[in-house]
Coordinates of C-alpha atoms in Angstrom, one line a residue:
Chain A
M1 CA 12.3 -22.1 10.0
T2 CA 11.8 -21.5 6.3
V3 CA 12.5 -18.6 3.9
L4 CA 9.6 -18.0 1.5
I5 CA 10.6 -16.5 -1.9
L6 CA 7.8 -14.9 -3.9
T7 CA 8.9 -14.9 -7.5
S8 CA 8.2 -16.2 -11.0
E9 CA 9.7 -19.4 -12.2
E10 CA 12.4 -17.8 -14.4
D11 CA 14.4 -15.6 -12.1
V12 CA 18.2 -16.1 -12.2
T13 CA 18.8 -13.6 -9.5
A14 CA 16.6 -15.6 -7.2
D15 CA 18.5 -18.7 -8.2
M16 CA 21.7 -17.1 -7.0
V17 CA 20.2 -16.4 -3.6
V18 CA 18.7 -19.9 -3.4
A19 CA 22.1 -21.4 -4.0
R20 CA 23.5 -19.4 -1.1
L21 CA 20.6 -20.4 1.1
H22 CA 21.2 -24.1 0.3
E23 CA 24.9 -23.6 1.2
A24 CA 23.8 -22.1 4.5
G25 CA 21.5 -25.0 5.1
A26 CA 18.4 -22.8 5.3
P27 CA 15.1 -24.3 4.1
V28 CA 13.5 -22.5 1.2
M29 CA 10.1 -22.5 -0.3
R30 CA 9.6 -20.8 -3.7
L31 CA 6.1 -19.7 -4.7
D32 CA 4.8 -17.7 -7.7
P33 CA 1.5 -16.2 -6.5
A34 CA 0.3 -16.7 -10.1
D35 CA 0.3 -20.5 -9.3
L36 CA -2.2 -20.0 -6.4
P37 CA -4.7 -21.7 -6.5
G38 CA -3.4 -24.6 -8.5
K39 CA 0.1 -25.8 -7.8
A40 CA -0.2 -24.2 -4.4
V41 CA -2.8 -24.7 -1.7
L42 CA -3.4 -22.2 1.1
S43 CA -5.3 -22.4 4.4
A44 CA -5.6 -19.9 7.2
R45 CA -7.8 -20.3 10.3
Y46 CA -8.7 -17.7 12.8
A47 CA -10.3 -19.1 15.9
H48 CA -10.4 -18.7 19.7
G49 CA -8.2 -15.5 19.5
D50 CA -5.5 -17.4 17.7
F51 CA -4.3 -17.8 14.1
E52 CA -2.7 -20.6 12.1
G53 CA -1.9 -20.7 8.5
H54 CA -0.4 -23.1 6.0
L55 CA 0.9 -22.9 2.5
S56 CA 1.7 -26.0 0.5
V57 CA 3.6 -26.1 -2.8
N58 CA 3.9 -29.4 -4.7
G59 CA 2.9 -31.3 -1.6
R60 CA 5.4 -29.6 0.7
V61 CA 3.8 -27.8 3.6
L62 CA 5.0 -24.6 5.3
S63 CA 3.3 -23.5 8.5
M64 CA 3.1 -19.8 9.2
G65 CA 4.7 -20.5 12.6
G66 CA 7.7 -21.9 10.8
L67 CA 8.2 -18.9 8.5
R68 CA 11.4 -17.0 9.0
S69 CA 11.2 -14.4 6.3
V70 CA 9.6 -13.4 3.0
W71 CA 11.6 -12.2 0.0
V72 CA 9.3 -10.4 -2.5
R73 CA 11.4 -10.7 -5.6
R74 CA 9.4 -10.7 -8.9
P75 CA 6.1 -12.3 -8.0
G76 CA 3.4 -12.8 -10.6
E77 CA -0.2 -11.6 -10.1
P78 CA -2.1 -13.9 -7.7
A79 CA -4.1 -16.5 -9.7
A80 CA -2.7 -15.3 -13.1
H81 CA -2.1 -18.9 -14.1
A82 CA -5.5 -20.2 -12.9
A83 CA -7.6 -22.0 -15.4
H84 CA -10.4 -19.4 -15.1
S85 CA -8.3 -16.3 -14.3
S86 CA -10.1 -13.0 -13.7
A87 CA -9.6 -9.7 -12.0
W88 CA -11.9 -10.9 -9.2
L89 CA -10.1 -14.2 -8.7
T90 CA -6.8 -12.2 -8.5
A91 CA -8.4 -9.9 -5.9
E92 CA -9.7 -12.8 -3.8
T93 CA -6.4 -14.7 -4.0
R94 CA -4.4 -11.6 -3.1
Q95 CA -6.7 -11.2 0.0
A96 CA -6.1 -14.8 1.1
L97 CA -2.3 -14.9 0.4
F98 CA -1.2 -11.4 1.6
G99 CA -3.8 -11.3 4.3
M100 CA -2.4 -14.5 5.8
L101 CA 1.2 -13.4 5.4
Y102 CA 0.3 -10.0 7.1
S103 CA -1.3 -11.9 10.0
G104 CA 2.0 -13.2 11.2
S105 CA 5.0 -11.3 12.4
T106 CA 7.6 -12.4 9.9
R107 CA 10.4 -10.3 8.5
W108 CA 10.1 -8.9 4.9
M109 CA 12.5 -7.9 2.2
N110 CA 10.6 -5.7 1.5
H111 CA 7.2 -5.4 3.1
P112 CA 4.8 -4.6 0.2
R113 CA 3.4 -1.6 2.1
N114 CA 6.8 0.0 2.4
A115 CA 7.7 -1.1 -1.2
D116 CA 4.5 0.7 -2.5
R117 CA 5.4 4.0 -0.9
A118 CA 9.1 3.7 -1.8
R119 CA 8.1 3.4 -5.5
L120 CA 6.7 6.9 -5.5
K121 CA 9.4 9.2 -7.0
P122 CA 8.2 12.4 -5.4
W123 CA 8.3 10.7 -2.0
Q124 CA 11.8 9.4 -2.8
L125 CA 13.0 12.9 -3.4
R126 CA 11.5 14.2 -0.1
A127 CA 13.0 11.3 1.8
A128 CA 16.4 11.8 0.1
H129 CA 16.4 15.5 1.2
L130 CA 15.5 14.6 4.7
S131 CA 18.2 11.9 4.8
G132 CA 20.8 14.5 3.8
F133 CA 21.6 13.5 0.2
A134 CA 22.4 16.0 -2.4
V135 CA 19.5 15.9 -4.9
P136 CA 19.4 17.8 -8.3
P137 CA 16.5 20.3 -8.3
T138 CA 13.4 18.5 -9.7
V139 CA 9.9 19.3 -10.7
F140 CA 6.8 17.2 -11.4
T141 CA 4.2 19.2 -13.2
T142 CA 1.3 19.2 -15.6
S143 CA 1.8 22.9 -16.3
P144 CA 3.7 23.7 -19.6
R145 CA 4.4 27.2 -18.2
L146 CA 6.1 25.9 -15.0
A147 CA 8.0 23.2 -17.0
R148 CA 9.4 25.9 -19.3
Q149 CA 10.2 28.2 -16.4
F150 CA 12.2 25.3 -14.7
A151 CA 14.1 24.6 -17.9
E152 CA 14.9 28.4 -18.3
E153 CA 16.2 28.5 -14.8
H154 CA 18.4 25.4 -15.1
R155 CA 19.3 25.6 -18.8
E156 CA 20.1 21.9 -19.1
V157 CA 17.4 19.5 -17.8
V158 CA 16.6 15.9 -18.3
V159 CA 13.1 14.5 -18.7
K160 CA 12.2 11.0 -17.5
S161 CA 9.3 8.8 -16.6
A162 CA 8.2 8.7 -12.9
S163 CA 6.6 5.2 -13.0
G164 CA 8.9 3.5 -15.5
P165 CA 8.1 2.0 -18.9
P166 CA 4.4 1.7 -19.9
P167 CA 2.8 -1.4 -18.5
G168 CA 2.1 -3.9 -21.2
D169 CA 5.2 -2.7 -23.1
P170 CA 8.1 -3.1 -20.7
T171 CA 10.5 -3.5 -23.6
L172 CA 9.9 0.0 -24.9
A173 CA 13.2 1.9 -24.3
L174 CA 12.5 5.1 -22.4
P175 CA 15.9 6.7 -21.8
T176 CA 16.3 9.8 -19.7
T177 CA 16.6 12.6 -22.3
L178 CA 18.4 15.9 -22.2
I179 CA 16.4 19.0 -23.3
G180 CA 16.8 22.7 -23.2
P181 CA 14.5 25.7 -22.5
D182 CA 13.6 26.0 -26.2
S183 CA 11.9 22.6 -26.3
D184 CA 8.1 22.3 -26.9
F185 CA 6.5 21.9 -23.5
S186 CA 2.9 21.8 -24.6
G187 CA 2.6 18.0 -24.2
V188 CA 3.2 18.5 -20.4
A189 CA -0.5 19.4 -20.1
A190 CA -1.5 15.9 -21.3
G191 CA 0.5 14.0 -18.6
P192 CA 2.7 14.9 -15.7
A193 CA 6.4 15.5 -16.6
L194 CA 9.4 14.9 -14.4
L195 CA 12.1 17.4 -15.1
Q196 CA 15.4 17.4 -13.3
R197 CA 18.5 19.6 -13.5
Y198 CA 21.1 17.7 -15.7
I199 CA 24.2 16.6 -13.8
R200 CA 27.2 16.4 -16.1
K201 CA 28.7 13.2 -14.8
R202 CA 31.9 11.4 -15.1
A203 CA 30.5 8.1 -13.7
D204 CA 27.4 6.2 -12.7
I205 CA 27.2 4.9 -9.2
R206 CA 25.0 1.9 -8.1
L207 CA 24.9 1.5 -4.4
T208 CA 23.2 -1.7 -3.2
C209 CA 22.1 -1.7 0.4
V210 CA 21.2 -5.0 2.2
S211 CA 20.1 -4.0 5.7
T212 CA 23.3 -2.5 7.1
R213 CA 25.7 -3.7 4.4
L214 CA 26.5 -1.4 1.6
F215 CA 28.0 -2.4 -1.8
A216 CA 28.9 0.5 -4.1
A217 CA 30.0 0.1 -7.7
R218 CA 31.2 2.7 -10.2
K219 CA 31.1 2.8 -14.0
T220 CA 32.9 5.5 -15.9
A221 CA 30.5 7.3 -18.2
Q222 CA 31.2 8.4 -21.8
P223 CA 31.4 12.1 -22.1
D224 CA 27.9 13.5 -22.6
Q225 CA 26.3 10.2 -22.0
V226 CA 22.9 11.0 -20.4
D227 CA 21.5 7.6 -19.5
G228 CA 24.0 5.0 -18.4
R229 CA 21.4 2.1 -18.7
Y230 CA 21.4 2.3 -22.5
G231 CA 24.4 1.6 -24.8
D232 CA 27.9 0.3 -24.2
T233 CA 30.3 2.8 -22.5
G234 CA 33.3 0.6 -23.0
H235 CA 33.7 0.5 -19.2
T236 CA 32.6 -2.1 -16.6
W237 CA 31.3 -1.8 -13.0
E238 CA 34.1 -1.7 -10.4
A239 CA 33.8 -1.8 -6.6
V240 CA 34.2 1.6 -5.0
S241 CA 34.2 2.7 -1.3
V242 CA 31.2 4.6 0.0
P243 CA 31.9 8.2 1.2
E244 CA 31.1 8.4 4.9
R245 CA 28.5 11.1 4.5
V246 CA 26.7 9.1 1.8
G247 CA 26.7 6.0 3.9
K248 CA 25.1 7.9 6.8
S249 CA 22.4 9.2 4.5
V250 CA 21.7 5.7 3.1
H251 CA 21.1 4.3 6.6
E252 CA 18.8 7.2 7.3
Y253 CA 16.9 6.7 4.1
V254 CA 16.3 3.0 4.5
A255 CA 15.2 3.4 8.1
M256 CA 12.7 6.1 7.1
A257 CA 11.4 4.0 4.2
G258 CA 11.3 0.7 6.2
L259 CA 13.3 -1.1 3.5
A260 CA 15.6 -4.1 4.1
Y261 CA 16.9 -4.0 0.5
A262 CA 17.4 -0.9 -1.7
A263 CA 19.4 -0.1 -4.8
F264 CA 20.5 3.6 -5.1
D265 CA 21.5 5.3 -8.3
F266 CA 23.8 8.3 -8.1
A267 CA 25.5 10.5 -10.7
E268 CA 29.2 11.3 -9.9
D269 CA 29.9 14.8 -11.1
E270 CA 33.1 16.3 -12.4
E271 CA 34.2 17.1 -8.9
G272 CA 33.6 13.5 -7.7
F273 CA 30.5 14.5 -5.8
W274 CA 27.6 11.9 -5.7
W275 CA 24.1 13.2 -6.6
F276 CA 21.0 11.1 -5.6
L277 CA 19.0 10.2 -8.7
E278 CA 16.7 7.4 -7.4
C279 CA 16.3 4.5 -5.1
N280 CA 14.7 1.3 -6.5
Q281 CA 13.5 -1.0 -3.7
S282 CA 13.6 -4.0 -6.0
G283 CA 16.6 -3.0 -8.2
Q284 CA 18.6 -5.8 -9.8
F285 CA 22.0 -6.7 -8.3
G286 CA 23.1 -9.6 -10.5
F287 CA 25.0 -7.5 -13.0
V288 CA 26.9 -5.7 -10.2
E289 CA 27.8 -9.0 -8.5
L290 CA 29.0 -10.6 -11.7
E291 CA 31.2 -7.6 -12.7
T292 CA 32.6 -6.6 -9.3
G293 CA 32.5 -9.9 -7.4
Q294 CA 30.8 -8.2 -4.5
P295 CA 28.9 -10.9 -2.4
I296 CA 25.5 -9.3 -2.6
S297 CA 23.5 -12.5 -3.1
E298 CA 25.2 -13.9 -0.1
A299 CA 24.3 -10.8 2.0
V300 CA 20.7 -11.2 0.9
A301 CA 20.7 -14.9 1.8
L302 CA 22.3 -14.3 5.2
W303 CA 19.7 -11.6 6.0
L304 CA 16.8 -13.8 5.0
A305 CA 18.1 -16.8 7.0
Q306 CA 19.2 -14.9 10.0
R307 CA 17.5 -15.8 13.3
Q308 CA 17.0 -12.3 14.7
A309 CA 18.4 -9.6 12.5
G310 CA 16.0 -6.7 12.9
R311 CA 12.4 -6.9 14.0
G312 CA 9.5 -8.4 12.1
Q313 CA 6.3 -6.6 11.3
Q314 CA 5.0 -5.1 14.5
W315 CA 1.5 -5.3 15.9
R316 CA 1.1 -1.8 17.3
G317 CA -0.2 -1.6 20.8
R318 CA 0.7 -5.2 21.6
R319 CA 3.4 -6.4 23.9
Chain B
M1 CA -5.8 25.9 5.8
T2 CA -7.8 23.8 3.4
V3 CA -9.5 20.4 3.5
L4 CA -8.9 18.4 0.3
I5 CA -11.6 15.9 -0.6
L6 CA -10.7 13.2 -3.1
T7 CA -13.9 11.9 -4.6
S8 CA -15.9 11.6 -7.8
E9 CA -18.4 14.3 -8.8
E10 CA -21.5 12.5 -7.7
D11 CA -21.1 11.7 -4.1
V12 CA -24.0 12.7 -1.8
T13 CA -22.1 11.6 1.3
A14 CA -19.3 14.0 0.5
D15 CA -22.0 16.7 -0.1
M16 CA -23.2 16.2 3.5
V17 CA -19.7 16.7 4.9
V18 CA -19.0 19.7 2.6
A19 CA -22.2 21.4 3.9
R20 CA -20.9 20.9 7.5
L21 CA -17.4 22.2 6.5
H22 CA -19.0 25.3 5.0
E23 CA -21.0 25.9 8.2
A24 CA -17.7 25.6 10.1
G25 CA -16.1 28.2 7.8
A26 CA -13.4 25.7 6.7
P27 CA -12.1 26.1 3.1
V28 CA -12.6 23.0 1.0
M29 CA -11.1 21.8 -2.3
R30 CA -12.8 18.9 -4.0
L31 CA -10.8 16.9 -6.6
D32 CA -11.5 13.8 -8.6
P33 CA -8.1 12.3 -9.4
A34 CA -9.7 11.2 -12.7
D35 CA -9.8 14.9 -13.7
L36 CA -6.0 15.2 -13.4
P37 CA -4.5 16.2 -15.8
G38 CA -7.3 18.3 -17.4
K39 CA -9.6 20.2 -15.0
A40 CA -6.8 20.1 -12.4
V41 CA -3.1 21.2 -12.6
L42 CA -0.4 19.9 -10.4
S43 CA 3.2 21.1 -9.7
A44 CA 5.6 19.9 -7.1
R45 CA 9.2 21.2 -6.8
Y46 CA 12.0 19.6 -4.9
A47 CA 15.0 21.9 -4.5
H48 CA 17.7 22.9 -2.0
G49 CA 16.5 20.4 0.6
D50 CA 13.0 21.8 0.5
F51 CA 9.6 20.9 -1.1
E52 CA 6.7 23.0 -2.4
G53 CA 3.7 21.8 -4.1
H54 CA 0.5 23.2 -5.6
L55 CA -2.7 21.8 -6.9
S56 CA -5.2 23.9 -8.8
V57 CA -8.8 23.1 -9.6
N58 CA -10.8 25.4 -11.9
G59 CA -8.3 28.1 -11.4
R60 CA -8.3 28.0 -7.6
V61 CA -4.8 27.2 -6.1
L62 CA -4.0 25.1 -3.0
S63 CA -0.5 25.1 -1.7
M64 CA 0.7 22.0 0.1
G65 CA 1.7 24.2 3.0
G66 CA -1.9 25.3 3.3
L67 CA -3.3 21.8 3.4
R68 CA -5.0 20.8 6.6
S69 CA -6.2 17.3 5.9
V70 CA -7.1 14.9 3.1
W71 CA -10.3 12.9 3.0
V72 CA -10.1 10.0 0.6
R73 CA -13.7 9.3 -0.1
R74 CA -14.5 7.7 -3.5
P75 CA -11.7 8.9 -5.8
G76 CA -11.7 8.0 -9.4
E77 CA -8.6 6.4 -11.0
P78 CA -6.0 9.1 -11.7
A79 CA -6.3 10.4 -15.3
A80 CA -9.3 8.2 -16.0
H81 CA -11.1 11.2 -17.7
A82 CA -8.0 12.3 -19.7
A83 CA -8.5 12.6 -23.5
H84 CA -5.8 9.9 -24.1
S85 CA -6.3 7.8 -21.0
S86 CA -4.1 4.7 -20.5
A87 CA -2.7 2.5 -17.8
W88 CA 0.6 4.3 -18.1
L89 CA -0.9 7.8 -17.8
T90 CA -2.7 6.6 -14.7
A91 CA 0.5 5.3 -13.2
E92 CA 2.4 8.5 -14.0
T93 CA -0.4 10.7 -12.6
R94 CA -0.8 8.5 -9.5
Q95 CA 3.0 9.0 -8.9
A96 CA 2.7 12.8 -9.3
L97 CA -0.5 13.3 -7.2
F98 CA 0.1 10.8 -4.3
G99 CA 3.8 11.3 -4.3
M100 CA 3.2 15.0 -3.8
L101 CA 0.6 14.4 -1.1
Y102 CA 2.9 11.9 0.7
S103 CA 5.7 14.5 0.7
G104 CA 3.9 16.7 3.1
S105 CA 2.8 15.9 6.7
T106 CA -0.9 16.4 6.4
R107 CA -3.5 14.3 8.3
W108 CA -5.4 11.7 6.4
M109 CA -8.9 10.1 6.6
N110 CA -7.6 7.5 5.8
H111 CA -4.0 7.3 4.7
P112 CA -4.0 5.0 1.5
R113 CA -1.3 2.8 3.0
N114 CA -3.3 2.1 6.0
A115 CA -6.5 1.7 4.0
D116 CA -4.9 -0.9 1.7
R117 CA -3.9 -3.0 4.7
A118 CA -7.2 -2.6 6.5
R119 CA -9.0 -3.9 3.4
L120 CA -7.4 -7.4 3.8
K121 CA -10.0 -9.5 5.6
P122 CA -7.5 -12.0 7.1
W123 CA -5.6 -9.1 8.5
Q124 CA -8.9 -7.7 9.9
L125 CA -9.6 -10.9 11.8
R126 CA -6.1 -11.0 13.3
A127 CA -6.3 -7.4 14.3
A128 CA -9.8 -8.0 15.8
H129 CA -8.5 -10.9 17.9
L130 CA -5.6 -8.8 19.1
S131 CA -8.0 -5.9 20.0
G132 CA -10.1 -8.2 22.1
F133 CA -13.2 -8.5 19.9
A134 CA -15.2 -11.8 19.9
V135 CA -14.8 -13.1 16.3
P136 CA -16.6 -16.2 14.9
P137 CA -14.2 -18.9 13.9
T138 CA -13.2 -18.3 10.2
V139 CA -11.2 -20.1 7.6
F140 CA -9.7 -18.9 4.2
T141 CA -8.8 -21.9 2.1
T142 CA -8.3 -23.3 -1.3
S143 CA -8.6 -26.9 0.0
P144 CA -12.0 -28.6 -0.4
R145 CA -11.0 -31.1 2.3
L146 CA -10.3 -28.4 4.9
A147 CA -13.4 -26.4 3.9
R148 CA -15.6 -29.5 4.5
Q149 CA -13.8 -30.3 7.7
F150 CA -14.5 -26.7 8.9
A151 CA -18.2 -27.0 8.0
E152 CA -18.5 -30.4 9.8
E153 CA -17.0 -28.9 12.9
H154 CA -19.3 -25.9 13.0
R155 CA -22.4 -27.4 11.3
E156 CA -23.8 -24.1 10.1
V157 CA -21.3 -21.8 8.3
V158 CA -21.6 -18.9 6.0
V159 CA -19.6 -18.4 2.8
K160 CA -18.8 -14.9 1.6
S161 CA -16.4 -12.9 -0.6
A162 CA -13.2 -11.6 0.8
S163 CA -12.6 -8.8 -1.6
G164 CA -16.2 -7.7 -2.3
P165 CA -18.2 -7.9 -5.5
P166 CA -16.3 -8.7 -8.8
P167 CA -14.6 -5.6 -10.2
G168 CA -16.4 -4.5 -13.4
D169 CA -19.7 -5.8 -12.0
P170 CA -20.2 -4.0 -8.7
T171 CA -24.0 -4.4 -9.0
L172 CA -23.9 -8.2 -8.8
A173 CA -25.5 -9.1 -5.5
L174 CA -23.3 -11.4 -3.6
P175 CA -25.0 -12.1 -0.3
T176 CA -23.4 -14.0 2.5
T177 CA -24.9 -17.5 2.2
L178 CA -25.6 -20.1 4.8
I179 CA -24.4 -23.6 4.0
G180 CA -24.0 -27.0 5.7
P181 CA -21.4 -29.8 5.8
D182 CA -23.2 -31.6 3.0
S183 CA -22.5 -28.8 0.4
D184 CA -20.3 -29.4 -2.6
F185 CA -16.9 -28.0 -1.7
S186 CA -15.1 -29.0 -4.9
G187 CA -15.2 -25.4 -6.2
V188 CA -13.0 -24.3 -3.4
A189 CA -10.0 -25.6 -5.3
A190 CA -10.6 -23.0 -8.0
G191 CA -10.6 -20.0 -5.8
P192 CA -10.1 -19.2 -2.1
A193 CA -13.2 -19.6 0.0
L194 CA -14.0 -17.6 3.2
L195 CA -16.1 -19.7 5.6
Q196 CA -17.3 -18.5 8.9
R197 CA -19.3 -20.0 11.7
Y198 CA -22.9 -18.7 11.4
I199 CA -24.0 -16.5 14.2
R200 CA -27.7 -16.8 14.7
K201 CA -28.5 -13.1 15.2
R202 CA -31.3 -11.0 16.5
A203 CA -29.9 -7.7 15.1
D204 CA -27.3 -6.2 12.9
I205 CA -25.0 -3.6 14.5
R206 CA -23.2 -0.9 12.5
L207 CA -20.7 1.0 14.6
T208 CA -19.2 4.1 12.9
C209 CA -15.9 5.3 14.4
V210 CA -14.7 8.9 13.7
S211 CA -11.4 9.1 15.5
T212 CA -12.4 8.9 19.1
R213 CA -16.2 9.3 18.6
L214 CA -18.3 6.2 18.3
F215 CA -21.8 6.0 16.8
A216 CA -23.5 2.7 17.1
A217 CA -26.8 1.7 15.4
R218 CA -28.9 -1.4 15.6
K219 CA -31.4 -2.9 13.3
T220 CA -33.6 -5.9 14.4
A221 CA -33.1 -8.8 12.0
Q222 CA -35.8 -11.1 10.6
P223 CA -35.6 -14.6 12.1
D224 CA -33.1 -16.6 10.0
Q225 CA -32.1 -13.6 7.9
V226 CA -28.4 -14.2 7.0
D227 CA -27.3 -11.0 5.3
G228 CA -28.8 -7.8 6.6
R229 CA -27.7 -5.8 3.6
Y230 CA -30.2 -7.4 1.2
G231 CA -34.0 -7.3 1.5
D232 CA -36.3 -5.3 3.8
T233 CA -36.5 -6.5 7.4
G234 CA -39.4 -4.2 8.3
H235 CA -37.1 -2.5 10.9
T236 CA -35.0 0.7 10.8
W237 CA -31.7 1.6 12.2
E238 CA -31.8 3.0 15.7
A239 CA -29.1 4.5 17.8
V240 CA -27.8 2.2 20.5
S241 CA -25.1 2.6 23.2
V242 CA -21.8 1.0 22.9
P243 CA -20.9 -1.7 25.5
E244 CA -17.7 -0.6 27.3
R245 CA -15.7 -3.6 26.4
V246 CA -16.6 -3.2 22.7
G247 CA -15.6 0.5 22.8
K248 CA -12.2 -0.3 24.2
S249 CA -11.6 -2.9 21.4
V250 CA -12.7 -0.4 18.8
H251 CA -10.1 2.2 20.0
E252 CA -7.4 -0.5 20.1
Y253 CA -8.3 -1.7 16.6
V254 CA -8.3 1.8 14.9
A255 CA -5.0 2.6 16.6
M256 CA -3.4 -0.6 15.4
A257 CA -4.8 -0.1 11.9
G258 CA -3.9 3.6 11.8
L259 CA -7.5 4.6 10.7
A260 CA -9.2 7.9 11.4
Y261 CA -12.5 6.5 10.1
A262 CA -13.9 3.0 10.2
A263 CA -17.3 1.4 10.0
F264 CA -17.6 -1.9 12.0
D265 CA -20.3 -4.6 11.4
F266 CA -21.3 -6.8 14.3
A267 CA -23.9 -9.5 14.6
E268 CA -25.9 -9.3 17.9
D269 CA -26.6 -12.9 19.0
E270 CA -29.6 -14.2 20.9
E271 CA -27.9 -13.3 24.2
G272 CA -27.2 -9.8 23.1
F273 CA -23.5 -10.4 22.6
W274 CA -21.8 -8.5 19.7
W275 CA -19.6 -10.6 17.3
F276 CA -17.1 -8.8 15.0
L277 CA -17.9 -9.5 11.4
E278 CA -15.8 -6.9 9.5
C279 CA -14.4 -3.4 9.5
N280 CA -14.8 -1.3 6.4
Q281 CA -12.4 1.6 6.4
S282 CA -14.5 3.5 3.8
G283 CA -18.0 2.2 4.8
Q284 CA -21.0 4.4 4.1
F285 CA -22.6 6.3 6.9
G286 CA -25.3 8.3 5.1
F287 CA -28.0 5.7 5.7
V288 CA -27.2 5.5 9.4
E289 CA -27.2 9.3 9.8
L290 CA -30.5 9.6 7.9
E291 CA -32.3 7.0 10.0
T292 CA -30.8 7.6 13.5
G293 CA -30.1 11.3 13.3
Q294 CA -26.5 10.7 14.6
P295 CA -24.3 13.6 13.6
I296 CA -21.7 11.5 11.8
S297 CA -21.1 13.9 8.9
E298 CA -20.5 16.7 11.4
A299 CA -18.0 14.6 13.3
V300 CA -16.2 13.8 10.0
A301 CA -16.2 17.5 9.1
L302 CA -14.9 18.6 12.6
W303 CA -12.1 16.1 12.4
L304 CA -11.1 17.2 8.9
A305 CA -11.2 20.9 9.9
Q306 CA -9.5 20.5 13.3
R307 CA -6.3 22.3 13.8
Q308 CA -4.4 19.7 15.8
A309 CA -6.3 16.5 16.3
G310 CA -3.9 13.7 16.2
R311 CA -0.6 13.8 14.4
G312 CA -0.1 14.0 10.7
Q313 CA 2.0 11.5 8.7
Q314 CA 5.3 11.1 10.4
W315 CA 8.7 11.3 8.8
R316 CA 10.6 8.7 10.8
G317 CA 13.9 9.6 12.2
R318 CA 13.3 13.3 12.0
R319 CA 12.6 15.7 14.8

C-alpha cells in the first residue's frame, strides 16, 4: 500500500516527510501533476460495474487498489510541463488524474474539495465562530461607507488580502496593515476589502493540527508589530501547550471542514487570550519543526502510512 | 425570501425561469458575478459569534437572512467587468462573494463544490456504476498501447473530450468520433484520451432531473449517426416515459452527487436499452422544453421558490 505525494520537484517539506516514510518502511510515489503526460503515464478503466486505475512514474507502477493515501502538498498545474501545454490540455489532464483519484476511496490530506472551501476566508470565520473560537470582528465589503463605519466603531483596524498575494507575483510582500478611521476608504469600491479589529498582541501563535495531534508554537512579538510574518522580532518559535478550550475548538473546526491537516494562526493578546486569525489548510510547518523540535513531519508521515486512521472518501448511499 | 440567480445578462433559459418565478410571486435577484464590484455592492460582517451579509444590485438590497435559494446558471468570472480587472481582483472578489454565500445555510442548484466534482467524467462513470446504470466500457489513458488494446478488444470505439471544448474557443465543434483498432494512437501520449465502446443507437435520450421530478425526451437517430448534438436528424425531441430501473438509478446518482439539477444523456440501443453516456450538472433544458412542452422551467422555479424542499447546506457537527 503506497502513499502518493502530489508536489513539485523542489519541496524540502515533502523531503522531510518522505524521509520519515522511508524510516517507517512505507512505499512512496511522488508525482508532480505538471509532469503528466510525459514522465508519468495514467490509465483508468471503467467496465462491467468495476473500476481499475494505474499511475506510473519513471516506469514504476501504482495501482489504485494499492493506494493508501494522497498528500496534496504543492502540486503543479496538470500538464504544465508538457511539450504543447495549453489551458485545454490542463483541463483534460486534470479530469483524467483527479477523476481517477476521486473514483477510489483513498484517504486525503487534504481532499481538494474540502481544501477549496477551507481557503475561503469568510467561510473560515463562520466555521471559527461555530467551533467556539474567539474571532476579532471582521468585515468584507465593497462599500467605502461601511468600511469607514467599521473603522470608526473599532478605531484600530487592520486591512489584509483575502486570497493572498496576487497570482503571478507571489513574491510581492503584502503585510497586514494597521489603519484608522481617518484613512481614505474610496478604493474599497474598486475591490473587496477585508477589515478586522486590530488585536494588540504580545505573541503570535501557530498551531499545527495533524488529524487529532496538535502542535502549538509561540513567538513573542515586538511591541506594535502588526504582521509577524515580516521582519525579525529577535525571538524564535517555542513549543507551548494548547489551552483546553482552544483544543476543543480546533477539533470541531477540522471535523466541520473535513481537513486532516490544518495550520491555525492566533494572536495572543495582552491578557494571554488566543484570537483566531486564520486557518491555512496547506500552511508550512518546516520552520516550526526546525525551531521547536516538534515532530510534525513524523506525525504527517504516520497519518499517511496508517492502515485505518479515519475513513476514506465516502460513496454516499453505498454500503 | 428571495431567489438569487447567478448568471450573465444574456441568458434566455434564465429568462424562462424568471418568468415562472414572477408568476409564482417569488422575489428574484439576478446577479452576474462579473458585475461585482461595480453594479453590485457586497458586505459581510462577522462579529460576536454571528454573521450578517448583504448584497445590493442597482440599489436593491438582499440580506443573507432573506435568501431562499441560489441558482448557479451561467455566471461570469467575478470582477470580469471591473474597470481594472485582474486575476487577483477576481480571486479577491470570488472570496468575498462565495465566502459570504457559503456562510449561510441556503439551498443551492447546484452547490459549486458538488458541481465541480460532478464535472469530472471519470467520477461520473464511477458514480453511474454505483447507481446501477449500464455504462459502456470506457478508458481514460495517456498510453498509446493501452488505447490500442482497448480498441482491439471492443472493435468499434468512440473518442471524445473529457472536459469539453477548448477554453477560449468554445465554438470549436468537437464531435464524438468513431474509430477502429487500426487508428493511429500515438497522439494519446501527448494528452489523455477518453475511449468508449461505441453503442449503435436508434435514439438519443435526454433525461432532465429537477430534484425528484424527471423529464425524459427521445430523439430518433439517423442510422450510423454517432454524435446527436451535431447535424439535423430530421427528427424532433418527444417526451418519453422513464423505465423504472433507470428512474431509481437517477435518484441514487443525484443523491450521491448532491445535485438538485442534472441533465443525463443516454444512448438507446437497438433493443431499446438505455446506456449512460454522461451527466451534465448544468445541461441546457430550453430546447427540450420548447420541443416537448415538458414544464422544466416551471419545475426549476418551483424548487427554487419552495419553502422547505430538501435541506440547505449543512454545518457539520452543529445542531
